[in-house]
Coordinates of C-alpha atoms and ligand atoms in Angstrom, one line a residue:
X97 CA -38.3 4.1 -53.0
X98 CA -39.8 7.5 -53.4
X99 CA -41.0 10.2 -51.1
X100 CA -44.6 10.9 -50.1
X101 CA -46.0 14.1 -48.5
X102 CA -49.4 14.0 -46.9
X103 CA -50.5 17.6 -46.8
X104 CA -52.9 19.0 -44.2
X105 CA -53.7 15.7 -42.5
X106 CA -55.0 15.6 -38.9
X107 CA -52.6 13.9 -36.5
X108 CA -53.6 13.9 -32.9
X109 CA -56.1 16.6 -33.6
X110 CA -53.5 18.9 -35.2
X111 CA -53.4 19.8 -38.9
X112 CA -50.0 18.5 -40.1
X113 CA -47.8 17.8 -43.0
X114 CA -46.4 14.3 -42.9
X115 CA -43.3 13.4 -44.9
X116 CA -42.3 9.8 -45.7
X117 CA -39.0 8.9 -47.2
X118 CA -37.3 5.5 -47.7
X119 CA -40.2 3.7 -46.0
X120 CA -39.9 5.8 -42.8
X121 CA -41.9 8.7 -41.4
X122 CA -39.2 11.4 -41.6
X123 CA -41.1 14.6 -40.5
X124 CA -44.4 15.6 -39.0
X125 CA -44.8 19.4 -39.0
X126 CA -47.6 22.0 -38.7
X127 CA -49.7 22.1 -41.9
X128 CA -48.3 24.3 -44.6
X129 CA -44.7 24.2 -43.4
X130 CA -43.4 21.5 -45.7
X131 CA -42.9 22.2 -49.4
X132 CA -42.3 19.3 -51.7
X133 CA -39.5 18.8 -54.2
X134 CA -40.4 17.7 -57.7
X135 CA -39.9 14.0 -57.0
X136 CA -42.3 13.9 -54.1
X137 CA -45.8 12.3 -54.4
X138 CA -48.1 14.7 -52.7
X139 CA -51.6 13.9 -51.4
X140 CA -54.0 16.6 -50.2
X141 CA -55.4 15.1 -47.0
X142 CA -57.8 17.9 -46.0
X143 CA -60.7 16.4 -44.1
X144 CA -58.7 13.2 -43.4
X145 CA -56.9 11.8 -40.3
X146 CA -53.8 9.6 -40.0
X147 CA -53.6 6.5 -37.9
X148 CA -51.1 3.6 -37.8
X149 CA -51.7 0.6 -40.1
X150 CA -53.5 -2.2 -38.2
X151 CA -51.8 -5.5 -37.4
X152 CA -53.6 -8.8 -37.6
X153 CA -51.7 -10.9 -35.0
X154 CA -53.2 -14.2 -35.8
X155 CA -54.5 -15.4 -39.1
X156 CA -54.4 -18.1 -41.7
X157 CA -54.5 -15.8 -44.8
X158 CA -55.1 -18.5 -47.4
X159 CA -58.3 -19.5 -45.8
X160 CA -59.8 -16.5 -47.5
X161 CA -61.4 -18.9 -50.0
X162 CA -62.8 -21.2 -47.3
X163 CA -65.5 -18.8 -46.0
X164 CA -68.7 -20.5 -44.9
X165 CA -67.5 -24.1 -45.4
X166 CA -68.0 -25.2 -41.9
X167 CA -70.9 -23.3 -40.3
X168 CA -73.0 -24.3 -37.3
X169 CA -70.8 -27.2 -36.2
X170 CA -68.6 -27.9 -33.2
X171 CA -64.9 -27.0 -33.1
X172 CA -63.5 -30.4 -33.5
X173 CA -65.9 -31.3 -36.3
X174 CA -65.0 -28.0 -37.9
X175 CA -61.2 -28.8 -37.6
X176 CA -61.7 -32.2 -39.2
X177 CA -63.5 -30.6 -42.1
X178 CA -60.8 -28.0 -42.6
X179 CA -58.0 -30.7 -42.5
X180 CA -59.9 -32.7 -45.2
X181 CA -60.0 -29.6 -47.5
X182 CA -56.4 -28.7 -46.7
X183 CA -55.3 -32.1 -48.1
X184 CA -56.3 -30.8 -51.6
X185 CA -54.6 -27.4 -51.5
X186 CA -51.4 -26.6 -53.3
X187 CA -48.9 -23.8 -54.0
X188 CA -51.2 -22.2 -56.6
X189 CA -54.2 -22.2 -54.3
X190 CA -52.2 -20.6 -51.4
X191 CA -50.7 -18.0 -53.7
X192 CA -54.1 -16.8 -55.1
X193 CA -56.0 -17.2 -51.8
X194 CA -53.3 -15.1 -50.0
X195 CA -53.6 -12.4 -52.7
X196 CA -57.4 -12.3 -52.0
X197 CA -56.6 -12.1 -48.2
X198 CA -54.1 -9.2 -48.8
X199 CA -56.7 -7.4 -51.0
X200 CA -59.2 -7.6 -48.1
X201 CA -56.6 -6.7 -45.5
X202 CA -55.6 -3.6 -47.5
X203 CA -59.2 -2.5 -48.0
X204 CA -59.8 -2.9 -44.3
X205 CA -56.6 -1.2 -43.1
X206 CA -54.3 -4.1 -42.2
X207 CA -50.6 -3.5 -43.1
X208 CA -49.0 -6.3 -41.2
X209 CA -50.3 -9.8 -40.7
X210 CA -48.9 -12.7 -38.6
X211 CA -49.6 -15.7 -40.8
X212 CA -49.8 -19.4 -39.9
X213 CA -50.3 -21.5 -42.9
X214 CA -49.0 -24.1 -45.3
X215 CA -47.1 -23.5 -48.6
X216 CA -45.6 -20.4 -46.9
X217 CA -43.3 -19.3 -49.7
X218 CA -46.4 -18.8 -51.9
X219 CA -48.0 -16.7 -49.2
X220 CA -44.9 -14.6 -49.1
X221 CA -44.8 -14.1 -52.8
X222 CA -48.5 -13.0 -52.7
X223 CA -47.9 -10.6 -49.8
X224 CA -44.8 -9.0 -51.4
X225 CA -46.7 -8.5 -54.7
X226 CA -49.5 -6.8 -52.8
X227 CA -47.0 -4.6 -50.8
X228 CA -48.1 -5.6 -47.3
X229 CA -45.8 -6.6 -44.5
X230 CA -46.0 -10.4 -43.7
X231 CA -44.7 -12.4 -40.8
X232 CA -44.6 -15.9 -42.2
X233 CA -44.3 -19.0 -40.1
X234 CA -43.2 -22.5 -41.1
X235 CA -46.0 -24.6 -39.6
X236 CA -45.0 -27.5 -37.5
X237 CA -47.9 -30.0 -37.2
X238 CA -46.7 -33.6 -37.1
X239 CA -49.9 -35.1 -35.6
X240 CA -47.7 -37.4 -33.5
X241 CA -46.2 -39.3 -36.5
X242 CA -42.4 -39.6 -36.4
X243 CA -42.1 -39.8 -40.2
X244 CA -43.9 -36.5 -40.5
X245 CA -41.7 -35.0 -37.8
X246 CA -38.6 -35.8 -39.8
X247 CA -40.1 -34.5 -43.1
X248 CA -41.1 -31.2 -41.4
X249 CA -37.7 -30.8 -39.7
X250 CA -35.9 -31.0 -43.1
X251 CA -38.4 -28.7 -44.8
X252 CA -38.2 -26.2 -41.9
X253 CA -34.5 -26.0 -42.2
X254 CA -34.7 -25.5 -46.0
X255 CA -37.2 -22.7 -45.7
X256 CA -35.3 -21.0 -42.9
X257 CA -32.2 -21.0 -45.0
X258 CA -34.1 -19.5 -47.9
X259 CA -35.5 -16.8 -45.6
X260 CA -31.9 -15.6 -44.9
X261 CA -32.0 -14.1 -48.4
X262 CA -35.3 -12.3 -47.7
X263 CA -35.4 -8.5 -47.5
X264 CA -35.8 -7.2 -44.0
X265 CA -39.5 -6.4 -44.2
X266 CA -40.7 -10.0 -44.4
X267 CA -40.1 -11.9 -41.2
X268 CA -39.7 -15.7 -40.8
X269 CA -41.2 -17.3 -37.7
X270 CA -41.9 -20.8 -36.4
X271 CA -45.5 -21.9 -35.8
X272 CA -46.3 -24.9 -33.6
X273 CA -49.9 -25.7 -34.5
X274 CA -51.1 -26.7 -31.0
X275 CA -50.2 -29.1 -28.2
X276 CA -52.8 -31.6 -29.4
X277 CA -51.5 -31.7 -32.9
X278 CA -47.7 -31.6 -32.3
X279 CA -45.7 -34.3 -30.5
X280 CA -43.6 -33.3 -27.4
X281 CA -40.3 -34.0 -29.1
X282 CA -41.3 -31.9 -32.0
X283 CA -42.4 -29.0 -29.8
X284 CA -39.0 -29.1 -28.1
X285 CA -37.2 -29.3 -31.4
X286 CA -39.2 -26.4 -32.9
X287 CA -38.6 -24.2 -29.8
X288 CA -34.9 -24.9 -29.8
X289 CA -34.7 -24.2 -33.5
X290 CA -36.5 -20.8 -33.1
X291 CA -34.5 -19.7 -30.0
X292 CA -31.1 -20.6 -31.6
X293 CA -32.0 -18.2 -34.4
X294 CA -34.0 -15.5 -32.6
X295 CA -37.3 -16.4 -34.3
X296 CA -40.7 -15.7 -33.0
X297 CA -42.8 -18.7 -32.0
X298 CA -46.5 -18.7 -33.0
X299 CA -48.9 -21.2 -31.4
X300 CA -52.6 -21.9 -30.8
X301 CA -53.0 -22.1 -27.0
X302 CA -55.9 -22.9 -24.6
X303 CA -58.4 -22.2 -27.4
X304 CA -61.1 -24.6 -26.2
X305 CA -62.2 -26.1 -22.9
X306 CA -61.7 -29.5 -24.4
X307 CA -58.0 -28.7 -25.1
X308 CA -57.6 -27.9 -21.4
X309 CA -59.4 -31.0 -20.2
X310 CA -57.5 -33.3 -22.6
X311 CA -54.2 -31.8 -21.6
X312 CA -54.9 -32.3 -17.9
X313 CA -55.8 -35.9 -18.5
X314 CA -52.7 -36.5 -20.5
X315 CA -50.1 -34.5 -18.5
X316 CA -50.7 -35.2 -14.9
X317 CA -53.3 -32.4 -14.3
X318 CA -51.3 -29.7 -16.0
X319 CA -53.1 -27.1 -18.1
X320 CA -51.8 -26.3 -21.6
X321 CA -50.0 -23.2 -20.2
X322 CA -48.5 -25.2 -17.3
X323 CA -47.5 -28.0 -19.7
X324 CA -45.7 -25.6 -22.1
X325 CA -44.1 -23.8 -19.2
X326 CA -42.8 -27.1 -17.9
X327 CA -41.2 -27.7 -21.2
X328 CA -39.5 -24.2 -21.2
X329 CA -41.5 -23.0 -24.2
X330 CA -43.1 -19.8 -22.9
X331 CA -41.2 -16.5 -23.2
X332 CA -41.5 -13.0 -24.7
X333 CA -40.8 -14.5 -28.1
X334 CA -44.0 -16.5 -28.0
X335 CA -47.2 -15.3 -29.7
X336 CA -50.1 -17.4 -28.4
X337 CA -53.3 -17.2 -30.2
X338 CA -56.6 -17.4 -28.2
X339 CA -55.5 -18.0 -24.5
X340 CA -59.1 -18.2 -23.7
X341 CA -59.4 -20.9 -21.1
X342 CA -57.0 -19.9 -18.3
X343 CA -56.7 -20.4 -14.6
X344 CA -55.3 -17.9 -12.2
X345 CA -52.0 -19.8 -12.3
X346 CA -52.0 -19.7 -16.1
X347 CA -52.5 -16.0 -16.1
X348 CA -49.6 -15.5 -13.7
X349 CA -47.3 -17.7 -15.9
X350 CA -48.3 -15.9 -19.1
X351 CA -47.6 -12.5 -17.5
X352 CA -44.4 -13.5 -15.8
X353 CA -43.0 -14.9 -19.1
X354 CA -44.1 -11.8 -21.1
X355 CA -46.0 -13.9 -23.6
X356 CA -48.0 -12.0 -26.3
X357 CA -51.6 -13.2 -26.1
X358 CA -53.8 -12.7 -29.2
X359 CA -57.5 -12.4 -28.8
X360 CA -59.5 -13.6 -31.8
X361 CA -63.0 -12.7 -30.7
X362 CA -65.0 -13.4 -33.8
X363 CA -63.5 -16.9 -34.3
X364 CA -64.1 -17.8 -30.7
X365 CA -67.7 -16.5 -30.7
X366 CA -68.6 -18.3 -33.9
X367 CA -67.0 -21.7 -33.0
X368 CA -68.5 -21.3 -29.5
X369 CA -65.0 -21.7 -28.1
X370 CA -65.8 -19.2 -25.4
X371 CA -66.1 -15.4 -24.9
X372 CA -64.5 -14.6 -21.5
X373 CA -61.1 -13.4 -22.7
X374 CA -59.4 -12.4 -19.5
X375 CA -58.1 -9.0 -20.8
X376 CA -57.9 -7.1 -17.5
X377 CA -56.3 -10.0 -15.7
X378 CA -53.7 -10.8 -18.4
X379 CA -52.8 -7.1 -18.8
X380 CA -52.4 -6.7 -15.0
X381 CA -50.2 -9.8 -14.9
X382 CA -47.8 -8.3 -17.6
X383 CA -48.8 -10.1 -20.8
X384 CA -48.7 -8.2 -24.1
X385 CA -52.1 -8.3 -25.6
X386 CA -53.0 -8.0 -29.3
X387 CA -55.9 -8.7 -31.6
X388 CA -56.4 -11.1 -34.6
X389 CA -59.1 -12.3 -36.8
X390 CA -58.0 -15.9 -37.2
X391 CA -58.7 -17.5 -40.6
X392 CA -61.8 -16.8 -42.8
X393 CA -62.9 -20.4 -42.3
X394 CA -63.9 -19.4 -38.7
X395 CA -64.2 -15.6 -38.6
X396 CA -65.4 -15.2 -42.2
X397 CA -63.5 -11.9 -42.7
X398 CA -60.2 -10.2 -42.0
X399 CA -61.7 -6.9 -40.8
X400 CA -59.7 -5.6 -37.9
X401 CA -62.0 -2.7 -37.2
X402 CA -64.9 -5.2 -36.7
X403 CA -62.6 -7.2 -34.4
X404 CA -61.7 -4.1 -32.4
X405 CA -65.4 -3.2 -31.9
X406 CA -66.5 -6.8 -31.0
X407 CA -63.7 -7.4 -28.6
X408 CA -64.6 -4.3 -26.6
X409 CA -68.3 -5.0 -26.7
X410 CA -68.0 -8.5 -25.4
X411 CA -65.7 -7.4 -22.6
X412 CA -68.2 -4.8 -21.5
X413 CA -71.0 -7.2 -21.7
X414 CA -69.7 -10.2 -19.8
X415 CA -67.9 -8.2 -17.2
X416 CA -71.1 -6.0 -16.8
X417 CA -68.7 -3.1 -16.9
X418 CA -69.0 -0.3 -19.6
X419 CA -65.4 0.9 -18.7
X420 CA -63.9 -2.4 -19.7
X421 CA -61.4 -2.3 -22.6
X422 CA -61.3 1.5 -23.2
X423 CA -60.7 3.0 -26.7
X424 CA -57.0 3.7 -26.3
X425 CA -56.4 0.1 -25.2
X426 CA -58.3 -1.2 -28.3
X427 CA -56.1 0.8 -30.7
X428 CA -52.9 -0.1 -28.9
X429 CA -53.8 -3.8 -29.1
X430 CA -54.3 -3.5 -32.9
X431 CA -51.2 -1.4 -33.5
X432 CA -48.3 -0.7 -31.1
X433 CA -48.5 -3.8 -28.9
X434 CA -47.9 -5.8 -32.1
X435 CA -44.8 -3.7 -32.8
X436 CA -43.6 -4.6 -29.3
X437 CA -44.2 -8.3 -30.0
X438 CA -42.2 -8.3 -33.2
X439 CA -39.6 -5.8 -32.1
X440 CA -40.5 -3.7 -35.1
X441 CA -41.0 0.1 -35.1
X442 CA -44.6 -0.2 -36.4
X443 CA -48.0 0.7 -35.0
X444 CA -47.1 4.4 -34.3
X445 CA -47.4 7.6 -36.2
X446 CA -44.2 9.4 -35.1
X447 CA -41.0 10.5 -36.7
X448 CA -38.6 7.6 -37.2
X449 CA -41.4 4.9 -37.2
X450 CA -42.0 2.7 -40.2
X451 CA -44.4 4.3 -42.6
X452 CA -47.3 1.9 -42.3
X453 CA -50.3 4.3 -42.2
X454 CA -54.0 4.7 -42.9
X455 CA -55.6 7.8 -44.2
X456 CA -59.1 7.9 -42.7
X457 CA -61.8 9.9 -44.5
X458 CA -63.8 11.7 -41.8
X459 CA -66.0 13.6 -44.3
X460 CA -69.0 11.3 -43.8
X461 CA -71.9 10.7 -41.3
X462 CA -69.9 8.3 -39.1
X463 CA -67.7 11.1 -37.9
X464 CA -70.2 13.9 -37.9
X465 CA -70.5 14.3 -34.2
X466 CA -68.7 16.0 -31.2
X467 CA -67.7 12.5 -30.1
X468 CA -64.0 11.5 -30.1
X469 CA -62.3 10.5 -33.4
X470 CA -61.4 7.1 -31.9
X471 CA -65.0 6.4 -30.7
X472 CA -66.3 7.2 -34.1
X473 CA -63.6 5.1 -35.9
X474 CA -64.1 2.0 -33.7
X475 CA -67.8 2.0 -32.9
X476 CA -69.4 4.0 -35.6
X477 CA -67.5 3.7 -38.9
X478 CA -66.9 0.7 -41.1
X479 CA -63.7 0.0 -43.0
X480 CA -64.9 1.9 -46.0
X481 CA -63.8 5.1 -44.2
X482 CA -60.2 4.0 -45.0
X483 CA -59.4 6.2 -48.0
X484 CA -55.8 5.2 -48.5
X485 CA -53.2 2.8 -47.1
X486 CA -49.4 3.2 -47.1
X487 CA -47.2 0.3 -46.2
X488 CA -43.5 0.4 -46.1
X489 CA -43.6 3.9 -47.4
X490 CA -45.6 3.0 -50.5
X491 CA -49.3 3.5 -51.4
X492 CA -51.0 0.0 -51.5
X493 CA -54.4 1.6 -51.8
X494 CA -55.1 5.1 -53.0
X495 CA -58.6 6.6 -52.8
X496 CA -60.1 3.1 -52.2
X497 CA -58.4 1.7 -55.4
X498 CA -56.1 -1.3 -55.0
X499 CA -54.3 -2.0 -58.3
X500 CA -55.3 -5.2 -60.1
X501 CA -58.3 -6.0 -57.9
X502 CA -60.4 -7.5 -60.7
X503 CA -57.5 -9.7 -62.0
X504 CA -56.8 -10.9 -58.4
X505 CA -60.4 -12.0 -58.0
X506 CA -60.8 -13.7 -61.4
X507 CA -57.5 -15.6 -61.1
X508 CA -58.5 -16.7 -57.6
X509 CA -61.8 -17.9 -58.9
X510 CA -60.1 -20.2 -61.4
X511 CA -57.8 -21.6 -58.8
X512 CA -60.7 -22.3 -56.4
X513 CA -62.5 -24.4 -59.1
X514 CA -59.5 -26.9 -59.0
X515 CA -60.0 -27.8 -55.3
X516 CA -63.8 -28.0 -55.3
Ligands
ZN705 ZN1 -55.9 -20.0 -35.8

């Protein structure tokens, strides 16, 4: 792995030289003070600013070729439609669709994604080829059938064992689809399996009001959060997507257990699942809060900048409070809070951190103002201001060019024809 030197880049408003070596940020010095050796890849970054790579904390990457297939219908009808299509997908589809997703993620500034999807080894192959950092879960979803539970247990063990040979930068996790799609014995098995091996647990939780009402009817009045807590599931190793329909007691539990709650605003809005994400309350209770896009079948894109903007706008609107979800909080949710959730040194621009970085081009109308850089980035700019992306110390996009873009799209197009 080579060295990179970003010359004259703005870091926290200071013109700096930033050196990357062996995948890590090794030095950040005043501009002009670092002089490269011959083997260093140098980029002149005058007029550009560095920020951490963004982290999409909940997605189903291979849904990148399912955009627009279930519009204007209710959540459960939508889910049935997705499951019908998913019966037709295979390794080849997931490989190509994940490559398309990685292409979009790179172009929109995501360097790490927390994936929750079938045929996971193929998603991993695609992500590694594209150079982004994946967190890949084996998805448990037995739909209350014992035969399926047994099949998934065997497959999960096999994939976990294979993951022991993975290089450090792709992380294996356990996904439990949701309480309504996984039997209680299987939830308990999956959690035990994860805890015995120190794996993260990724679950959809309290996404819709129906999920809460059904759970209460089935489990003696307990909410999904109370139900999972009664089973001993919740802890700081749990990454819960949505957590939208919460009581005061639920919030206290999620805070006390140190759960990571992932807000997926665009998916929630479009499926009309709800919009009152209890950001202030969860944060005050001690939960770790991150952002995600969810899959393209519901959010239609993987653009984290759009997610950051919409999350803040909706908070301000429904709370009738323009100070809700301030700029620094939005950035932290999309970067360092995710690092905290995974126990990875990502989401920060500082010496010793992993070199997952975005080079932002500020030489355009979005940034031509005395307003703060962060305000211009989140509220004014679009992801085309992202000039270059470095992940794990390597350029995965340079001056807006991702190598092989045309081939990725044409091969994906062929693969899509087979499932239509
Ligand atoms: Zn999801």
